[in-house]
Coordinates of C-alpha atoms in Angstrom, one line a residue:
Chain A
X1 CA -182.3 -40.7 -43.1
X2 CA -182.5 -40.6 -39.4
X3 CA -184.8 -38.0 -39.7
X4 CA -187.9 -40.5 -41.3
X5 CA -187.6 -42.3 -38.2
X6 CA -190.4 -40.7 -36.2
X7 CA -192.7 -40.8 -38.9
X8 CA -193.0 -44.9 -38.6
X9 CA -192.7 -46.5 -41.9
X10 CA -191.4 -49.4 -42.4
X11 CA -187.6 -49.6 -43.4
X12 CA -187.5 -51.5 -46.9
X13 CA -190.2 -49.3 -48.4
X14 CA -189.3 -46.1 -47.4
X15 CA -186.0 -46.7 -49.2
X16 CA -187.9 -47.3 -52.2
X17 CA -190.1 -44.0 -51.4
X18 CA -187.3 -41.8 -50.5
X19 CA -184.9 -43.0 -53.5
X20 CA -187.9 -42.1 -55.7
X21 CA -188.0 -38.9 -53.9
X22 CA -184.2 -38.5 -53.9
X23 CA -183.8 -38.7 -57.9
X24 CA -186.5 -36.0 -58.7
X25 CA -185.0 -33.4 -56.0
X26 CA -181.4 -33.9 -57.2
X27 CA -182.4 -33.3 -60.1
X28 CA -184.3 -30.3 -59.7
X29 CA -181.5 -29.4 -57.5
X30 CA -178.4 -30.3 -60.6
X31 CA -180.1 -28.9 -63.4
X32 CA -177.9 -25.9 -63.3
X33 CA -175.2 -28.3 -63.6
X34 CA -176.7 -31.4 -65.7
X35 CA -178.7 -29.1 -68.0
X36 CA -180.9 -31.3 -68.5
X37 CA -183.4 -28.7 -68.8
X38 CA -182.8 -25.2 -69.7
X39 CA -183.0 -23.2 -66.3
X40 CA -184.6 -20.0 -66.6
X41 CA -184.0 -16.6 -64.6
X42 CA -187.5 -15.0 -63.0
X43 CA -186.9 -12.5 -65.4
X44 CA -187.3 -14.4 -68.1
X45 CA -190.8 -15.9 -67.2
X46 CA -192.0 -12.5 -65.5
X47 CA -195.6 -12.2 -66.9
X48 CA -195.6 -8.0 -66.6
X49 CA -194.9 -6.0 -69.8
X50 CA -191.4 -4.9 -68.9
X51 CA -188.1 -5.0 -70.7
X52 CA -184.8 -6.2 -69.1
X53 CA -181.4 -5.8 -69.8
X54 CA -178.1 -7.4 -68.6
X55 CA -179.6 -10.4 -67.7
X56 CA -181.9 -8.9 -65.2
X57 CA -180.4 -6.4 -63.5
X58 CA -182.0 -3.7 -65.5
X59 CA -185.8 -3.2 -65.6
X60 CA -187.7 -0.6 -67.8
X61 CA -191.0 -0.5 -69.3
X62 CA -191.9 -1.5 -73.1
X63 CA -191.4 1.9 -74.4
X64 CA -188.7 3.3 -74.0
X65 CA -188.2 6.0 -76.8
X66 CA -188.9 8.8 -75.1
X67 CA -186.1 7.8 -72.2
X68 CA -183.4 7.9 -75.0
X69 CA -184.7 11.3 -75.9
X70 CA -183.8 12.4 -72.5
X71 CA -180.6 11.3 -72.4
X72 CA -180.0 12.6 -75.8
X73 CA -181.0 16.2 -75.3
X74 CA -179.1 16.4 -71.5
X75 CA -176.1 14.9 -73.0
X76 CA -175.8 17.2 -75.7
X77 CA -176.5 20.1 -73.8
X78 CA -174.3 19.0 -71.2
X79 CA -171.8 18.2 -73.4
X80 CA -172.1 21.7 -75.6
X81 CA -171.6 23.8 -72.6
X82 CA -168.6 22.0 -71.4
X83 CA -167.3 22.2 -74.6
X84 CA -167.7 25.7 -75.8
X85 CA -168.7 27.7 -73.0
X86 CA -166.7 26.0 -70.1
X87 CA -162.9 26.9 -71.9
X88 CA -164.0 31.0 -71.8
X89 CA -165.8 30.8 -68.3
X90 CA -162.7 28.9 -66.4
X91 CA -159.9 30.9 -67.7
X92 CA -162.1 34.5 -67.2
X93 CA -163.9 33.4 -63.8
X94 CA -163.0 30.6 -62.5
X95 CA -162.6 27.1 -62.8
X96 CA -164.9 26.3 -60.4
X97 CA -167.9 26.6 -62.6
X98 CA -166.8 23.5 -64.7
X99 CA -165.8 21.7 -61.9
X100 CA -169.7 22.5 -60.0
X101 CA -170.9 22.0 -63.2
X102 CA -169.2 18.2 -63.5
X103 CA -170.4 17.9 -60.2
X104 CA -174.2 18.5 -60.9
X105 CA -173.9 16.7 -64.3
X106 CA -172.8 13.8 -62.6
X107 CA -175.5 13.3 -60.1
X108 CA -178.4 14.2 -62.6
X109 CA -177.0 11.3 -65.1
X110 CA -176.6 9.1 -61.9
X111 CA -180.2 9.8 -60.7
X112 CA -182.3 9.0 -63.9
X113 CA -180.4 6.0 -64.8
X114 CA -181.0 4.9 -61.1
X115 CA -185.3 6.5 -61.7
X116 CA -185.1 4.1 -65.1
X117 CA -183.4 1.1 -64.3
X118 CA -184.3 0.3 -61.1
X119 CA -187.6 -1.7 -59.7
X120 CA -190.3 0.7 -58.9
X121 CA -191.9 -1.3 -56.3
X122 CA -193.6 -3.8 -58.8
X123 CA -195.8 -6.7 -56.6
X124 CA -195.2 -9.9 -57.7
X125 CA -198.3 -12.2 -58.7
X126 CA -200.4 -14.0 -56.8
X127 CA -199.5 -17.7 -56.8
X128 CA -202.1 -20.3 -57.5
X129 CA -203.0 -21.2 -53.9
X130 CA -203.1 -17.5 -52.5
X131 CA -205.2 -16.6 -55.4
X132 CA -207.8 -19.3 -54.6
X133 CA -207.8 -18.7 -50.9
X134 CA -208.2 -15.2 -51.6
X135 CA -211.4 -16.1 -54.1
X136 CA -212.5 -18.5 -50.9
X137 CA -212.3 -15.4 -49.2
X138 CA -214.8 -12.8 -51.1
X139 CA -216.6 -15.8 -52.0
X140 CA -218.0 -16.1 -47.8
X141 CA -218.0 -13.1 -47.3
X142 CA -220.0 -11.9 -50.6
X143 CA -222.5 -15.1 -50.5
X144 CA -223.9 -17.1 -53.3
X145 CA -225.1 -15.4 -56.3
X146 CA -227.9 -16.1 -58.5
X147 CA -227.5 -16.5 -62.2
X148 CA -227.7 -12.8 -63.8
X149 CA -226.6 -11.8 -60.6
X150 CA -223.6 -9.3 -60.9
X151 CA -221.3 -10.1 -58.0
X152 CA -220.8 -6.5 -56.0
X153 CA -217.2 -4.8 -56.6
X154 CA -214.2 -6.6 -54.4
X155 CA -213.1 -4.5 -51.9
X156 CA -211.7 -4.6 -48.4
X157 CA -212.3 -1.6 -45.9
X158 CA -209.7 -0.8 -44.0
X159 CA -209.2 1.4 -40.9
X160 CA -205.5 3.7 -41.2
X161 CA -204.8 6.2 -38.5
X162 CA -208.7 7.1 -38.9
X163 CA -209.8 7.1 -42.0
X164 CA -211.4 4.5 -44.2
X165 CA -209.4 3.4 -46.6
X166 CA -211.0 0.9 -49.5
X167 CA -208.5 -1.7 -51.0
X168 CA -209.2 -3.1 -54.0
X169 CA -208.8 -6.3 -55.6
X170 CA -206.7 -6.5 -58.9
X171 CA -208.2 -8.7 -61.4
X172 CA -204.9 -8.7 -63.2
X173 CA -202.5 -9.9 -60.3
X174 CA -205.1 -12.0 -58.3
X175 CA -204.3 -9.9 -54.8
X176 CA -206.4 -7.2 -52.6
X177 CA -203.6 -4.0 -53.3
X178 CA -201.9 -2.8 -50.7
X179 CA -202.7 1.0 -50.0
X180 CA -201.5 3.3 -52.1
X181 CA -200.8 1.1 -54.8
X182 CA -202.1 0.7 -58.4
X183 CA -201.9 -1.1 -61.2
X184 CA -200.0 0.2 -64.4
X185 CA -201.8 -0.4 -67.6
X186 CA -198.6 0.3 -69.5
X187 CA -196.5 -2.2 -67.1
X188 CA -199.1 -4.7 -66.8
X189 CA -197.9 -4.7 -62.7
X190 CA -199.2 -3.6 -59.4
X191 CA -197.0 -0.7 -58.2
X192 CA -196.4 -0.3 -54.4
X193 CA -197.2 3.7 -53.7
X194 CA -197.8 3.8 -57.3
X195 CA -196.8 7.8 -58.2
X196 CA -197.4 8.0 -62.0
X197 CA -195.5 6.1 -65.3
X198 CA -193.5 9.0 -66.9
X199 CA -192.1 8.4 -70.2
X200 CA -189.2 10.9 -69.8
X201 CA -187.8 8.2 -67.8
X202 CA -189.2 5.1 -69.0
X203 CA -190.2 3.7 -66.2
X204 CA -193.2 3.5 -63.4
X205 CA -192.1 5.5 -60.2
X206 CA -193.2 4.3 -57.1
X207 CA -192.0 3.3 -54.2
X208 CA -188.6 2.2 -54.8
X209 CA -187.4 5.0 -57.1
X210 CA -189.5 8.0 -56.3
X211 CA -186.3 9.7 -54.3
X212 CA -184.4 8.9 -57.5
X213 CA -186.8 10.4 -59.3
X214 CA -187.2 13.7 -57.2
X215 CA -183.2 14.1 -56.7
X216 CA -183.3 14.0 -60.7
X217 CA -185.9 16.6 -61.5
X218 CA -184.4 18.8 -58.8
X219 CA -180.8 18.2 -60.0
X220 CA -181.6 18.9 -63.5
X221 CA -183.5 22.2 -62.5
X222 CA -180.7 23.0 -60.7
X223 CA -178.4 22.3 -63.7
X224 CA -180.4 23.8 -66.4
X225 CA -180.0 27.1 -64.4
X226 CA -176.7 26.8 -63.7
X227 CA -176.2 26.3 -67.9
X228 CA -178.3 28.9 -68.4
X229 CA -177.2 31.6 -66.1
X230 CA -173.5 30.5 -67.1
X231 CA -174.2 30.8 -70.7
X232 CA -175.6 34.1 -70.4
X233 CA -172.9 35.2 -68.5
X234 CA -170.5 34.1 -71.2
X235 CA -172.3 35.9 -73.7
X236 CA -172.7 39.2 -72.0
X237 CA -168.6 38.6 -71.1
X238 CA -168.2 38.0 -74.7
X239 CA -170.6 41.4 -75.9
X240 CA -168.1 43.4 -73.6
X241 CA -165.4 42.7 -75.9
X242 CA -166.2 42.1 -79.1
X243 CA -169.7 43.2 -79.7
X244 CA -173.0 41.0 -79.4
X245 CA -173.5 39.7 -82.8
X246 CA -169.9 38.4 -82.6
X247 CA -170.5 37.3 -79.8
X248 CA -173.0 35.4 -81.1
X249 CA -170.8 34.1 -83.8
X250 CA -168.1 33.2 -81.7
X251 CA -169.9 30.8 -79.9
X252 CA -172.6 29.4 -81.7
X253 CA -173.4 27.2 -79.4
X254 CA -175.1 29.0 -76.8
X255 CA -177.8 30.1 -78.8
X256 CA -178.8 26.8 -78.7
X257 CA -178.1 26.1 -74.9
X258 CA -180.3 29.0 -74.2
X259 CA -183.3 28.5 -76.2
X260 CA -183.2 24.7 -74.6
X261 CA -182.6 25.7 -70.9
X262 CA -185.2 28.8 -71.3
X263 CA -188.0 26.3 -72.1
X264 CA -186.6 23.6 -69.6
X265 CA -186.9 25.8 -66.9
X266 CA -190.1 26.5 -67.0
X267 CA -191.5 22.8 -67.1
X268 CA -188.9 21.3 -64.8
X269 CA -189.4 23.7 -62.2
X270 CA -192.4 23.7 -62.1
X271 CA -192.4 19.9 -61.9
X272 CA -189.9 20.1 -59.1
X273 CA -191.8 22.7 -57.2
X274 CA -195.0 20.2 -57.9
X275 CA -193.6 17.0 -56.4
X276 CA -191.7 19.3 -53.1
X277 CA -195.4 19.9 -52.2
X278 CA -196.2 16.5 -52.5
X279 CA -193.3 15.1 -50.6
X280 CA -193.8 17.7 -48.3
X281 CA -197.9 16.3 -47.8
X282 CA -196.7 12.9 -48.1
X283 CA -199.0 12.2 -51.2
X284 CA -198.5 10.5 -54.4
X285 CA -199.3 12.4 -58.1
X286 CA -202.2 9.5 -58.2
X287 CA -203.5 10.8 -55.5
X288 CA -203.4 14.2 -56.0
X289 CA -205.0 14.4 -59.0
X290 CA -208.2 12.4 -57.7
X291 CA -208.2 14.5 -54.9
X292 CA -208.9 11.6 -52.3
X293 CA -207.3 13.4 -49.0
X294 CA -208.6 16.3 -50.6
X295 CA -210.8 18.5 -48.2
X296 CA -213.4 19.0 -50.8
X297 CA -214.5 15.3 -50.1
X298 CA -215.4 15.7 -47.0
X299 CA -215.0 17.6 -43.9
X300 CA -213.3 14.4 -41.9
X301 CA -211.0 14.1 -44.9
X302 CA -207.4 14.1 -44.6
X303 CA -204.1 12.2 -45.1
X304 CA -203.4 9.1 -42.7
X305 CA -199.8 8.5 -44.6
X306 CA -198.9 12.1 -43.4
X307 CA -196.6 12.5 -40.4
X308 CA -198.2 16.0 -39.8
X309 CA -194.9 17.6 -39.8
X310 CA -193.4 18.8 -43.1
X311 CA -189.9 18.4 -42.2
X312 CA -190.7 14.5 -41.4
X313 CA -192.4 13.8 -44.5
X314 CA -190.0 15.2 -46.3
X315 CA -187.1 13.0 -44.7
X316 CA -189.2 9.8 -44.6
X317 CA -189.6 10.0 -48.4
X318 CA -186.0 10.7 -49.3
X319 CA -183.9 9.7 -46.4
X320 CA -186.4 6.6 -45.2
X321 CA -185.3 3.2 -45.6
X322 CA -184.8 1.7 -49.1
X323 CA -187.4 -1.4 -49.4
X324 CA -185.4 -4.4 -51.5
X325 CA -187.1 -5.7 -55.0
X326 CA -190.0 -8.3 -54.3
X327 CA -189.7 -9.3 -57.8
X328 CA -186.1 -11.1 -57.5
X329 CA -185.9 -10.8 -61.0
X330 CA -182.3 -12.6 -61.3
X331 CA -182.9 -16.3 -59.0
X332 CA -183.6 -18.9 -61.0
X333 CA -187.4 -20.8 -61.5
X334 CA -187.6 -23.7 -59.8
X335 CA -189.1 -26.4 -61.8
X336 CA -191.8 -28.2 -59.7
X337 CA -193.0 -24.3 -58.2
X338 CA -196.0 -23.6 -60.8
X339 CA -195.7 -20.2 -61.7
X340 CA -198.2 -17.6 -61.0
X341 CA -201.0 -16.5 -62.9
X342 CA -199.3 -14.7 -66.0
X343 CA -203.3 -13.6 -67.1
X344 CA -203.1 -10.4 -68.8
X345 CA -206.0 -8.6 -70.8
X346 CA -204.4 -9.6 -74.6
X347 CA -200.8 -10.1 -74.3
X348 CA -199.1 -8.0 -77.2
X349 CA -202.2 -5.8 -77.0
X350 CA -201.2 -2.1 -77.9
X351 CA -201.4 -0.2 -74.4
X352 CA -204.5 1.8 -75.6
X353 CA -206.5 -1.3 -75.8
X354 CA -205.4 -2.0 -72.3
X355 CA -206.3 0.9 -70.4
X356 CA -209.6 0.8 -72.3
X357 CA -210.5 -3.2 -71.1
X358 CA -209.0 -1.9 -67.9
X359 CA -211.4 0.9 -67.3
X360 CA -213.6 -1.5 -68.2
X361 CA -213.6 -2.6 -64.0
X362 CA -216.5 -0.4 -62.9
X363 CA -215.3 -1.2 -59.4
X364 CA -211.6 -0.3 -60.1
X365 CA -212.2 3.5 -59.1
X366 CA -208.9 3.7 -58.2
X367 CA -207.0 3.1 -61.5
X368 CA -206.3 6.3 -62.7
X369 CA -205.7 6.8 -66.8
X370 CA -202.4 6.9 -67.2
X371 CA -202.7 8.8 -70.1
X372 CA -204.2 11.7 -68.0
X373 CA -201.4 11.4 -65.8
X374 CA -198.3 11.4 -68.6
X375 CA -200.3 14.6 -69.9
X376 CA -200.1 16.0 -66.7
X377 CA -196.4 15.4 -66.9
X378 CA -196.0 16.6 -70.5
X379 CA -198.2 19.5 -70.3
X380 CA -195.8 20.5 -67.5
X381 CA -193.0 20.1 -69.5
X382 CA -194.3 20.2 -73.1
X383 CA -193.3 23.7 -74.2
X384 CA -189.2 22.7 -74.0
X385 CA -189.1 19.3 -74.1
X386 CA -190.1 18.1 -77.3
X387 CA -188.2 21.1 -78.8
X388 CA -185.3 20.8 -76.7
X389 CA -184.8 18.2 -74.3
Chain B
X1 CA -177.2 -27.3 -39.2
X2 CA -176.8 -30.0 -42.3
X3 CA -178.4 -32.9 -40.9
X4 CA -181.4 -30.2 -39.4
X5 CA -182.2 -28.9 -43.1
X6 CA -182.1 -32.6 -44.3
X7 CA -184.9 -33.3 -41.9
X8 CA -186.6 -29.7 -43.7
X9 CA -186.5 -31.1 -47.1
X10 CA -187.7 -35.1 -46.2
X11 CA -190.9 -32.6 -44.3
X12 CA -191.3 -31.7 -47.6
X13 CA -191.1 -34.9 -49.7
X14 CA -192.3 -37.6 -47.2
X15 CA -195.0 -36.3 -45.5
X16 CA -198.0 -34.6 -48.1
X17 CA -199.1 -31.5 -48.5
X18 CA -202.5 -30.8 -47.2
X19 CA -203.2 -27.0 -47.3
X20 CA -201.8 -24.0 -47.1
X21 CA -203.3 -21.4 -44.6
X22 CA -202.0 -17.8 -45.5
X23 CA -201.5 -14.8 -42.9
X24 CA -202.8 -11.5 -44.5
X25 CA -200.9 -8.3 -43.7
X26 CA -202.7 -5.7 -40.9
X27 CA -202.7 -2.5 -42.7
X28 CA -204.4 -0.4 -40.1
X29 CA -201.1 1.1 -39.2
X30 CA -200.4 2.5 -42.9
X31 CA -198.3 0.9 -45.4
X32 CA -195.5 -0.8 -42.9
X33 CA -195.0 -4.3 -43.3
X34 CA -196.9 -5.9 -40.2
X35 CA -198.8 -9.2 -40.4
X36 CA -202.0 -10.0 -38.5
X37 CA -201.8 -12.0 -35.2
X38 CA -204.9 -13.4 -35.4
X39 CA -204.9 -17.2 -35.3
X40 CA -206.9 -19.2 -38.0
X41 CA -208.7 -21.7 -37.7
X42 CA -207.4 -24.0 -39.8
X43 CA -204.4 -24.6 -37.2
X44 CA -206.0 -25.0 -34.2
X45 CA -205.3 -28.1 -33.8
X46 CA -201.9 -28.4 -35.6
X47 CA -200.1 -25.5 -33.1
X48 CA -200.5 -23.7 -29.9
X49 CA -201.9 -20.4 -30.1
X50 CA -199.6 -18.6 -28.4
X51 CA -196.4 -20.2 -30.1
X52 CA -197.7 -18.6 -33.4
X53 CA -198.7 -15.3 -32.1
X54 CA -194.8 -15.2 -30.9
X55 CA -193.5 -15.9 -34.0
X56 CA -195.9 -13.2 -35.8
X57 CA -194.8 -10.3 -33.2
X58 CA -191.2 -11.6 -33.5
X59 CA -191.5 -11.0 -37.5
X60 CA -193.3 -8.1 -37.3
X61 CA -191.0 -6.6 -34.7
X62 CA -188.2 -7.8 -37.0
X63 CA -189.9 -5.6 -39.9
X64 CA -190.6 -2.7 -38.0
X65 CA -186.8 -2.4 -37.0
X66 CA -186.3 -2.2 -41.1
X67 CA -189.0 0.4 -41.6
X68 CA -188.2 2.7 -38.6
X69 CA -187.3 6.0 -40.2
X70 CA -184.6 7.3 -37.2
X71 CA -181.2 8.7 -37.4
X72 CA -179.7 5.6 -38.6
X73 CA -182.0 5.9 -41.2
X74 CA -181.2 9.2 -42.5
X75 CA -177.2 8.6 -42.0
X76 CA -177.8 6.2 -44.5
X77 CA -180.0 8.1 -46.4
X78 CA -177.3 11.1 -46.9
X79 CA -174.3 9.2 -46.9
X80 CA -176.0 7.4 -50.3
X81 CA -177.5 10.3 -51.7
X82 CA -173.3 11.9 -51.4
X83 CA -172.1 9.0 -53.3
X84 CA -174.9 9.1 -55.9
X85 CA -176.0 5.8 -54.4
X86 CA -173.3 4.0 -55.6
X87 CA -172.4 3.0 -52.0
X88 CA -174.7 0.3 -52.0
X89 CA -172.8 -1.5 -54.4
X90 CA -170.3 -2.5 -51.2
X91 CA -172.6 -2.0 -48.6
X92 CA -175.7 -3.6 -47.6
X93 CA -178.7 -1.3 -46.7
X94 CA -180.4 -1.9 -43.1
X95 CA -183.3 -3.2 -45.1
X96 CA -181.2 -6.2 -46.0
X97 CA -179.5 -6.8 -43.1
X98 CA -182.7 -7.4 -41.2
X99 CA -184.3 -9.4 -44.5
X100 CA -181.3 -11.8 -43.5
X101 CA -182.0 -11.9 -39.8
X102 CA -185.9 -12.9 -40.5
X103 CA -184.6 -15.6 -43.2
X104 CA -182.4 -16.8 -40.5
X105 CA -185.1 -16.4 -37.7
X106 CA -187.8 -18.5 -39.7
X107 CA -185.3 -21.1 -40.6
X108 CA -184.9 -21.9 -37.0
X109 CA -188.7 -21.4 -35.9
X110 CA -189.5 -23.7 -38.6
X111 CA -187.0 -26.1 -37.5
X112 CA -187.3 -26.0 -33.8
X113 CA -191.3 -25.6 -33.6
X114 CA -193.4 -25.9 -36.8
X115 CA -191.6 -28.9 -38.1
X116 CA -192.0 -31.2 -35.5
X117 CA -196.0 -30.4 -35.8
X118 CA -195.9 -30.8 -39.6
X119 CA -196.0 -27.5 -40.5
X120 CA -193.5 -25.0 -42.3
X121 CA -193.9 -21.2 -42.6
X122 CA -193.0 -19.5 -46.0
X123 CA -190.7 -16.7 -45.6
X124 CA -192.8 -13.9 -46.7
X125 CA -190.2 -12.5 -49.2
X126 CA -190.6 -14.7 -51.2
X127 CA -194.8 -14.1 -51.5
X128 CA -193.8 -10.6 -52.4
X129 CA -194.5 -9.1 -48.5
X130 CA -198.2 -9.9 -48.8
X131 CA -198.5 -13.1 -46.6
X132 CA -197.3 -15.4 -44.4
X133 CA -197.8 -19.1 -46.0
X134 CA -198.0 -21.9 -43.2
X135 CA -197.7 -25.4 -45.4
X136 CA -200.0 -28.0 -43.6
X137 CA -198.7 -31.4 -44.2
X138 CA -200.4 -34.5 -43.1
X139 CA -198.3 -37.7 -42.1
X140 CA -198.4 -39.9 -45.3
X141 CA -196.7 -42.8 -42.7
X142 CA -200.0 -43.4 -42.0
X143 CA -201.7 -43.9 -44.7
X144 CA -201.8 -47.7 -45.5
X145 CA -200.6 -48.6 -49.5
X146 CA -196.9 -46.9 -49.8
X147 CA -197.2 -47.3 -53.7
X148 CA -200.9 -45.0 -53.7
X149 CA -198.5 -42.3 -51.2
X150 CA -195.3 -42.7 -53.6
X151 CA -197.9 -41.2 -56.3
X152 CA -199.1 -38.4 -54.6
X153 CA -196.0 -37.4 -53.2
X154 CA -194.7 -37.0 -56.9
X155 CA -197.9 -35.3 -57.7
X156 CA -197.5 -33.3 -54.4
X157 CA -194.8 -30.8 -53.2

């Protein structure tokens, strides 16, 4: 109350005025308790195509087939070898190779639930005002255009540590991205240092849950070796005594564990080997595979993200600080904020349709297919996933 | 501290809003979270320059201190990576901690300076790390019939 008193109104009718006032903020401030209206969580009204669980701590994309797949075939071959081979290799070596084996199952589970279910670095909306003072914006600086005039592309040039870097406006979200991010088709979000969506984990990565995602391809290399040299062993232990083909029947089992982890290898490897060389450049997949620090483009072409030093960019992408969730996915709405601009290009439309009207945005050079990227990440590990994992 | 957010929330729902001026983020230094000091127009006559270029190096001093990649940094880092990250689940990461301190910092520059000039800074958290919103509000005191401002103030925010 004593607070009005420099703004100079007179007493009777700003009692009125701030009664008025007073009723709609309490309510908007008791409606978790009056429920009057049903409050919502942000998750609830959040206008990407993402699905959450446990009442929004858990975010993944729309599909999410192909994550359960995952977690199917490492669970079962986990599970196989500690069951069948673990007994014979603990009692004749030692019982330190379950143990190691625990270990390393342990952290792989840990580090793709962690890839799935956290944020990958999603950019909230624009809201109404900062969408219009953004259209203010290219509006001055683009001038007035004619009728059958096509406005030029939206972009902003920017200088980084040298090099021109062009950021492009998002017709989606209604904001100029941020280098290094990109818009998912299948997620229907902006993605801060958008790497690629991969399937195998249901989820975007990017900047929030690329480590996760690295520290789970290299783990599960690391694992499907350690199963698969183990196994072997066991067999070959097993041969000495009682003759292969026995062998072989004994332990059925790790027929099966080989063929998986022999295909596995190759892919996951190779995957892991892929993204050490790009931590180690400080480059995302999306980059990569357009080739823009590439020195092909140009002679004055190179990477401004890149410390210059290998072991730096290695230990800014896995040890660097961990950014929180823009998205706050669990407050609640507040009533009187309008929400931001939930435009997408056919909600419900099947994600082919999308990435066609996306690519649609002559000027949106930068959205790379995601199609061509999950085929780069199957190809690399086509040949033993879908038979095994 | 009550009485000073009381005063916060009447800014809001006695005086109207007018515009909102937003503060892009500088990008020429890569992707770390720094804002751009230069002073818009639209507040020239609202705040002094240099008051508001103090409070945008403050802030993006503030954010730099959670981006700096260092040896506290990388303790972190490891110690997490050990624990399969489930460490975080009792302790806060750096990140936060310094999210906290800027809550708390614009709280009290929004209380002790933009207030008092009818204005009120956004924390840009919750604008998703892309802007800095100012809120202009004009006096609605002035304006003559209290009924006509009662309207717009329920239309307003």
């Amino acid at each position: 109350m004593t607070g009005n008193m420099h703004l100079g109104v007179e007493e009777p009718i700003r009692e009125c005025q701030y009664n008025q006032i007073c009723t709609h903020n309490s309510s908007t401030m008791d409606t978790p308790h009056t429920k009057k209206k049903k409050i919502k969580r942000k998750w609830q009204v959040f206008p990407g195509r993402n699905k959450f669980y446990c009442n929004g701590r858990i975010m993944m994309a729309k599909q999410t087939g192909v994550f359960y797949l995952t977690v199917v075939l490492i669970l079962v071959t986990s599970g196989l070898f500690f069951a069948f081979d673990c007994p014979f290799l603990a009692s004749n070596l030692t019982p330190a190779i379950p143990a190691i084996g625990g270990v390393l199952f342990i952290f792989v589970m840990g580090m793709l639930l962690r890839a799935s279910f956290s944020d990958p670095g999603v950019l909230p909306r624009a809201t109404p005002e900062e969408a219009a003072d953004i259209e203010r914006q290219i509006d001055t600086a683009n001038g007035p255009s004619g009728p059958g005039y096509r406005p030029p592309p939206r972009t902003r040039e920017v200088l980084i540590n040298g090099q021109t870097v062009k950021l492009k406006y998002c017709f989606t979200c209604k904001i100029f991205r941020p280098p290094r991010a990109s818009h998912c088709s299948l997620c229907d979000n902006c993605v801060e240092r958008f790497d690629h969506h991969c399937p195998w984990v249901g989820n975007c990565v990017g900047r929030r849950n690329y480590r996760f995602f690295y520290l789970f391809i290299l783990s599960l290399s690391l694992l499907t070796i350690f199963i698969f040299a183990f196994v072997i062993t066991h067999v070959i232990l097993r041969s000495n005594r009682t003759g292969f083909l026995s062998a072989l029947k004994d332990s059925p089992a790790s027929v099966l564990e080989v063929v998986v982890c022999f295909f596995s290898i190759w892919s996951i490897v190779g995957l892991s080997g892929f993204h050490t060389y790009l931590i180690s450049s400080n480059q995302t997949t999306n980059e990569d595979i357009k080739g823009s620090w590439s020195s092909k483009r140009g002679k004055g072409n190179y990477n401004p993200y890149s410390y210059g030093n290998l072991i730096t960019n290695c230990c800014a992408a896995l040890c660097g600080p961990l950014p929180p969730s823009l998205i706050d996915r669990r407050g609640f709405v507040q009533p009187d904020t309008p929400q931001p601009v939930a435009q997408t290009n056919g909600t419900g439309a099947c994600p082919s349709n999308q990435v066609q009207s996306h690519m649609t945005y002559i000027d949106d050079e930068d959205c790379v297919n995601p199609s061509a990227l999950m085929s780069l990440d199957s190809v690399s590990s086509a040949k033993a996933k879908h038979i095994s994992r | 501290m009550a009485t000073e957010f009381h005063n916060l929330q009447e800014l809001r729902h006695s005086a109207s809003l007018a515009n909102k001026v937003f503060i892009q983020r500088d990008y020429t230094d890569g992707t770390v979270c720094k804002f751009q000091t230069k002073f818009p127009s639209e507040l020239d006559s609202r705040i002094e320059r240099t008051l508001f270029e103090d409070t945008v190096k403050t802030l993006n001093n503030y954010y730099a201190e959670a981006e700096k990649i260092g040896g506290q940094s990388y303790l972190e880092g490891c110690l997490a990576c050990l624990t399969v990250y489930l460490i975080f689940l009792c302790i806060e990461t750096r990140y936060e901690k310094v999210l906290k301190k800027i809550s708390r910092y614009i709280q009290e520059q929004n209380e002790k300076v933009y207030a008092p000039r009818g204005l009120l800074i956004t924390d840009p958290i919750e604008r998703g790390m892309r802007v800095i919103e100012i809120s202009v509000y004009e006096d609605r005191g002035s304006s003559a019939s209290s009924s006509g401002s009662s309207t717009t103030s329920s239309s307003g925010r």
